[in-house]
Short mmCIF file of C-alpha atoms in Angstrom, two decimals:
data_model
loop_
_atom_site.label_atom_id
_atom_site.label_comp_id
_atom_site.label_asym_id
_atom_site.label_seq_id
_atom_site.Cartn_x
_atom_site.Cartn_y
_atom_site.Cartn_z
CA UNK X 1 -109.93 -107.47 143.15
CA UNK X 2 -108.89 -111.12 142.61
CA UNK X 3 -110.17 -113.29 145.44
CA UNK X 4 -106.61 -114.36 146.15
CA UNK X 5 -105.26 -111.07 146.76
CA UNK X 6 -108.39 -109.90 148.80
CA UNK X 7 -107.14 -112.43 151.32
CA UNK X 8 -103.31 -111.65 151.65
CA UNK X 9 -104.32 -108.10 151.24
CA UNK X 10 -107.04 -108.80 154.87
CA UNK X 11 -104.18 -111.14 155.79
CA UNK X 12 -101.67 -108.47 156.45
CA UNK X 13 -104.28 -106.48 157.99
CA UNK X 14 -104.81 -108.54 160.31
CA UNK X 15 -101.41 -109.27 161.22
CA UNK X 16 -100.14 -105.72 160.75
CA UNK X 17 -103.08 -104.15 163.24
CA UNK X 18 -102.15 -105.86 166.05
CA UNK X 19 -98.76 -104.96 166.03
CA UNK X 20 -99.83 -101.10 165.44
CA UNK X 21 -102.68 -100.84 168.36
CA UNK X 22 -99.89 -101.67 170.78
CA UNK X 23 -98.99 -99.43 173.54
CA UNK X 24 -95.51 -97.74 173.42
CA UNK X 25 -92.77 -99.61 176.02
CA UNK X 26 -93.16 -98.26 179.46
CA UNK X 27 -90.46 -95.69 180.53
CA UNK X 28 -91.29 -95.92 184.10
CA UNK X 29 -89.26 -98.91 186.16
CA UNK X 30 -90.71 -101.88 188.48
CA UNK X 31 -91.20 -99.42 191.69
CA UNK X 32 -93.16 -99.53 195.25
CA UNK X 33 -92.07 -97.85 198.08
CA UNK X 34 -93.56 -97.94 201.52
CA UNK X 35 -94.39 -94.63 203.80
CA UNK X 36 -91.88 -95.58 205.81
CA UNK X 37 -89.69 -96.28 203.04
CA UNK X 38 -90.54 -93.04 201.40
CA UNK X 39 -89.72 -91.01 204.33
CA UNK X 40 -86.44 -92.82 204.54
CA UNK X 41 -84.98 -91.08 200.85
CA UNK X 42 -82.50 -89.09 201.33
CA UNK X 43 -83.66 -85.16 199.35
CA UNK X 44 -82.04 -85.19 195.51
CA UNK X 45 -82.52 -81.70 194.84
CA UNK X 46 -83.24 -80.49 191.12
CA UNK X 47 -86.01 -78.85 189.44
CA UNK X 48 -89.27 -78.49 190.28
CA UNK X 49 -89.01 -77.30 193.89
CA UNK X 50 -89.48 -74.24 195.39
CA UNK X 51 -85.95 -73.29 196.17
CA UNK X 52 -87.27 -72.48 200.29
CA UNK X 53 -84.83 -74.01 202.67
CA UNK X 54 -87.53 -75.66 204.73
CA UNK X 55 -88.48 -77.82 201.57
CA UNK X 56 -86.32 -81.15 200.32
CA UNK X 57 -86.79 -81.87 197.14
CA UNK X 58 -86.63 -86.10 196.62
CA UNK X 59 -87.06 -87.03 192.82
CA UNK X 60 -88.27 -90.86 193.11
CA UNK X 61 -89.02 -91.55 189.33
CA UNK X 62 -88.02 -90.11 185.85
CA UNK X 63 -86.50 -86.71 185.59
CA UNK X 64 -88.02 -83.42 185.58
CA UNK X 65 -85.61 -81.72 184.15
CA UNK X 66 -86.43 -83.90 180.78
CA UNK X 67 -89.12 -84.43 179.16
CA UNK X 68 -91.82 -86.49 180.38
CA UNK X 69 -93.15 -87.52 183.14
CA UNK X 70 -91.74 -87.44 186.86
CA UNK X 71 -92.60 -87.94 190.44
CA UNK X 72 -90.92 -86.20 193.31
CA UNK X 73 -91.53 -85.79 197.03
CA UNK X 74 -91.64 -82.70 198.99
CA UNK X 75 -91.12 -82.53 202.64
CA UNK X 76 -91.52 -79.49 203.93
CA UNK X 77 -90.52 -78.63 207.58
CA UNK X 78 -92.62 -76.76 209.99
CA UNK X 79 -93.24 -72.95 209.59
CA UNK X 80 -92.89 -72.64 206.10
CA UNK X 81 -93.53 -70.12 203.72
CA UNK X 82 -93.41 -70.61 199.80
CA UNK X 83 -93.91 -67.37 198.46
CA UNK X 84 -96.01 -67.51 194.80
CA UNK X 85 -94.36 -69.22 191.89
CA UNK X 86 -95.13 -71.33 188.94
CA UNK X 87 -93.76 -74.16 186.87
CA UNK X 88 -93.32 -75.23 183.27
CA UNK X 89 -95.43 -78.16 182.79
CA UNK X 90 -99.13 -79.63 184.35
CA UNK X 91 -98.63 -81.30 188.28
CA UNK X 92 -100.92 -82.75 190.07
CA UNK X 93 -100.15 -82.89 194.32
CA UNK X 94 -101.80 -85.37 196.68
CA UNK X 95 -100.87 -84.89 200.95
CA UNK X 96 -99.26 -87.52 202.06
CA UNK X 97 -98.17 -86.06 205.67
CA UNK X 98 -99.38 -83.43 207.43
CA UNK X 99 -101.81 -80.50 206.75
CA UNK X 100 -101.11 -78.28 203.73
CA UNK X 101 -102.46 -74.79 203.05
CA UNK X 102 -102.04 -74.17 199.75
CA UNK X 103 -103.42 -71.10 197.77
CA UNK X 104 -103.40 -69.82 194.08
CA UNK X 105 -102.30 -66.02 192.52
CA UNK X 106 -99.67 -63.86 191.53
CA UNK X 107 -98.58 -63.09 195.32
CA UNK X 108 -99.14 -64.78 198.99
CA UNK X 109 -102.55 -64.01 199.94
CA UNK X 110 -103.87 -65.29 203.87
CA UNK X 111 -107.58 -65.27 202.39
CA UNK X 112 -106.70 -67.42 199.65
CA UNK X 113 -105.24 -70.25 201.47
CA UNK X 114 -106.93 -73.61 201.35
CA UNK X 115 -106.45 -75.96 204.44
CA UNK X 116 -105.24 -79.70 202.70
CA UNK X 117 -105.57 -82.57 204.82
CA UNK X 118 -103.85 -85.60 204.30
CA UNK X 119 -105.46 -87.48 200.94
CA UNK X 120 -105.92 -84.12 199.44
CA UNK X 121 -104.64 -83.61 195.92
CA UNK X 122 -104.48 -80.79 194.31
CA UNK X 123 -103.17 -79.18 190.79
CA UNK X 124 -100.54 -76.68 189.60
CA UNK X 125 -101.60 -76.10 186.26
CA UNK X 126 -98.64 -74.61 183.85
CA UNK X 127 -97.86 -71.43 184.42
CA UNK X 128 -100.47 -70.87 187.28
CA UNK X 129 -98.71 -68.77 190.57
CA UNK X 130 -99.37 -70.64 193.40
CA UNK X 131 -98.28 -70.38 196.85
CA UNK X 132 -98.02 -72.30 200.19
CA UNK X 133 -97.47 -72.79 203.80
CA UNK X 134 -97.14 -75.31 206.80
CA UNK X 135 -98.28 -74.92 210.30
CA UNK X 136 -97.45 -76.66 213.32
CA UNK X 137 -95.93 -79.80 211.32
CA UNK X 138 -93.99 -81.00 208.86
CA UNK X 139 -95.73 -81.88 205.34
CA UNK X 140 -95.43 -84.39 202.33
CA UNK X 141 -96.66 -83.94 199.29
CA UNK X 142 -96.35 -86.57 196.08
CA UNK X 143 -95.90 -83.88 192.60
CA UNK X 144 -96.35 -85.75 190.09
CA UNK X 145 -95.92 -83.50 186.86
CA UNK X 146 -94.25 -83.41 182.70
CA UNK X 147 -90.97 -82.01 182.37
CA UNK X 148 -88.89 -80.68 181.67
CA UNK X 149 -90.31 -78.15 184.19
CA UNK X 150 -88.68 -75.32 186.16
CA UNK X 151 -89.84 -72.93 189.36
CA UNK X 152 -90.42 -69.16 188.48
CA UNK X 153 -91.11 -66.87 191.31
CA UNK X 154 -93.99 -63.80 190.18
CA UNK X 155 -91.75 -61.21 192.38
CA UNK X 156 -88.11 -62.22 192.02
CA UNK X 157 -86.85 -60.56 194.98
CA UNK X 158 -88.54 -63.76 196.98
CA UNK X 159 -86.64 -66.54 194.80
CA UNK X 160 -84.39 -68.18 197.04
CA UNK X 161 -81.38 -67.95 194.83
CA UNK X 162 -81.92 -64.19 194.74
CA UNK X 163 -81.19 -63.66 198.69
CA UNK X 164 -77.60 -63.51 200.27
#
């Protein structure tokens, strides 16, 4: 190759690379939030929670009934218990308030439960039942998971929706 074209050929190579090696445009906004600001949202609802009356569901960035990725908040009142269930899509939990007990398998299992303290986190992978309670207090998680996602109980006569 001609010494000439050797350099506009390394030329565009050079200019071309650059351009390609770039990350994609973030899809996520300019966002912070304090605790107390946190516990001041008002619950959303939508997908991804458990359906259980004692648990708000507050979706604070993207959409999990889309895909990609989304965060939401779950407070959870005092004396609940989430009977096992699964969701469509990886999510990773982390306590925020309150002590969690949290336990994984096809149905609620006492022995199973793990006590989560505050900073714990914790995953749901795809498809895996999982179940849950609170004690005493109320509890905060941070999900943070891909959508779109959905909640799938193992026995369907403890979904939620399915009771009068």
């Amino acid at each position: 190759m001609p010494r000439n074209k050797m350099l506009v050929v390394l030329a565009a190579i050079m200019l071309v690379a650059p351009a390609a090696a770039q990350s994609p445009a973030s899809v996520f906004p300019n966002y912070s939030k304090t605790p107390a600001e946190l516990s001041a949202t008002r619950a959303t609802g939508g997908v991804g929670g458990s359906g259980n009356a004692k648990v708000e569901v507050v979706t604070i960035l993207g959409d999990p009934s889309k895909p990609g990725m989304y965060s939401q908040l779950l407070k959870v009142a005092p004396h609940a218990r989430i009977a096992a269930h699964h969701h469509a899509g990886d999510r990773v939990g982390t306590v925020l308030q309150g002590t969690w007990t949290f336990g994984y398998g096809p149905s609620f299992a006492q022995e199973a439960l793990r006590i989560l303290p505050v900073g714990s986190i914790y995953t749901e992978p795809s498809g895996a039942a999982h179940f849950a309670m609170t004690g005493d207090e109320a509890v905060t998680v941070l999900i943070t998971g891909f959508g779109p996602t959905d909640t799938v109980y193992e026995n369907p006569a403890d979904d939620p929706a399915n009771k009068p």
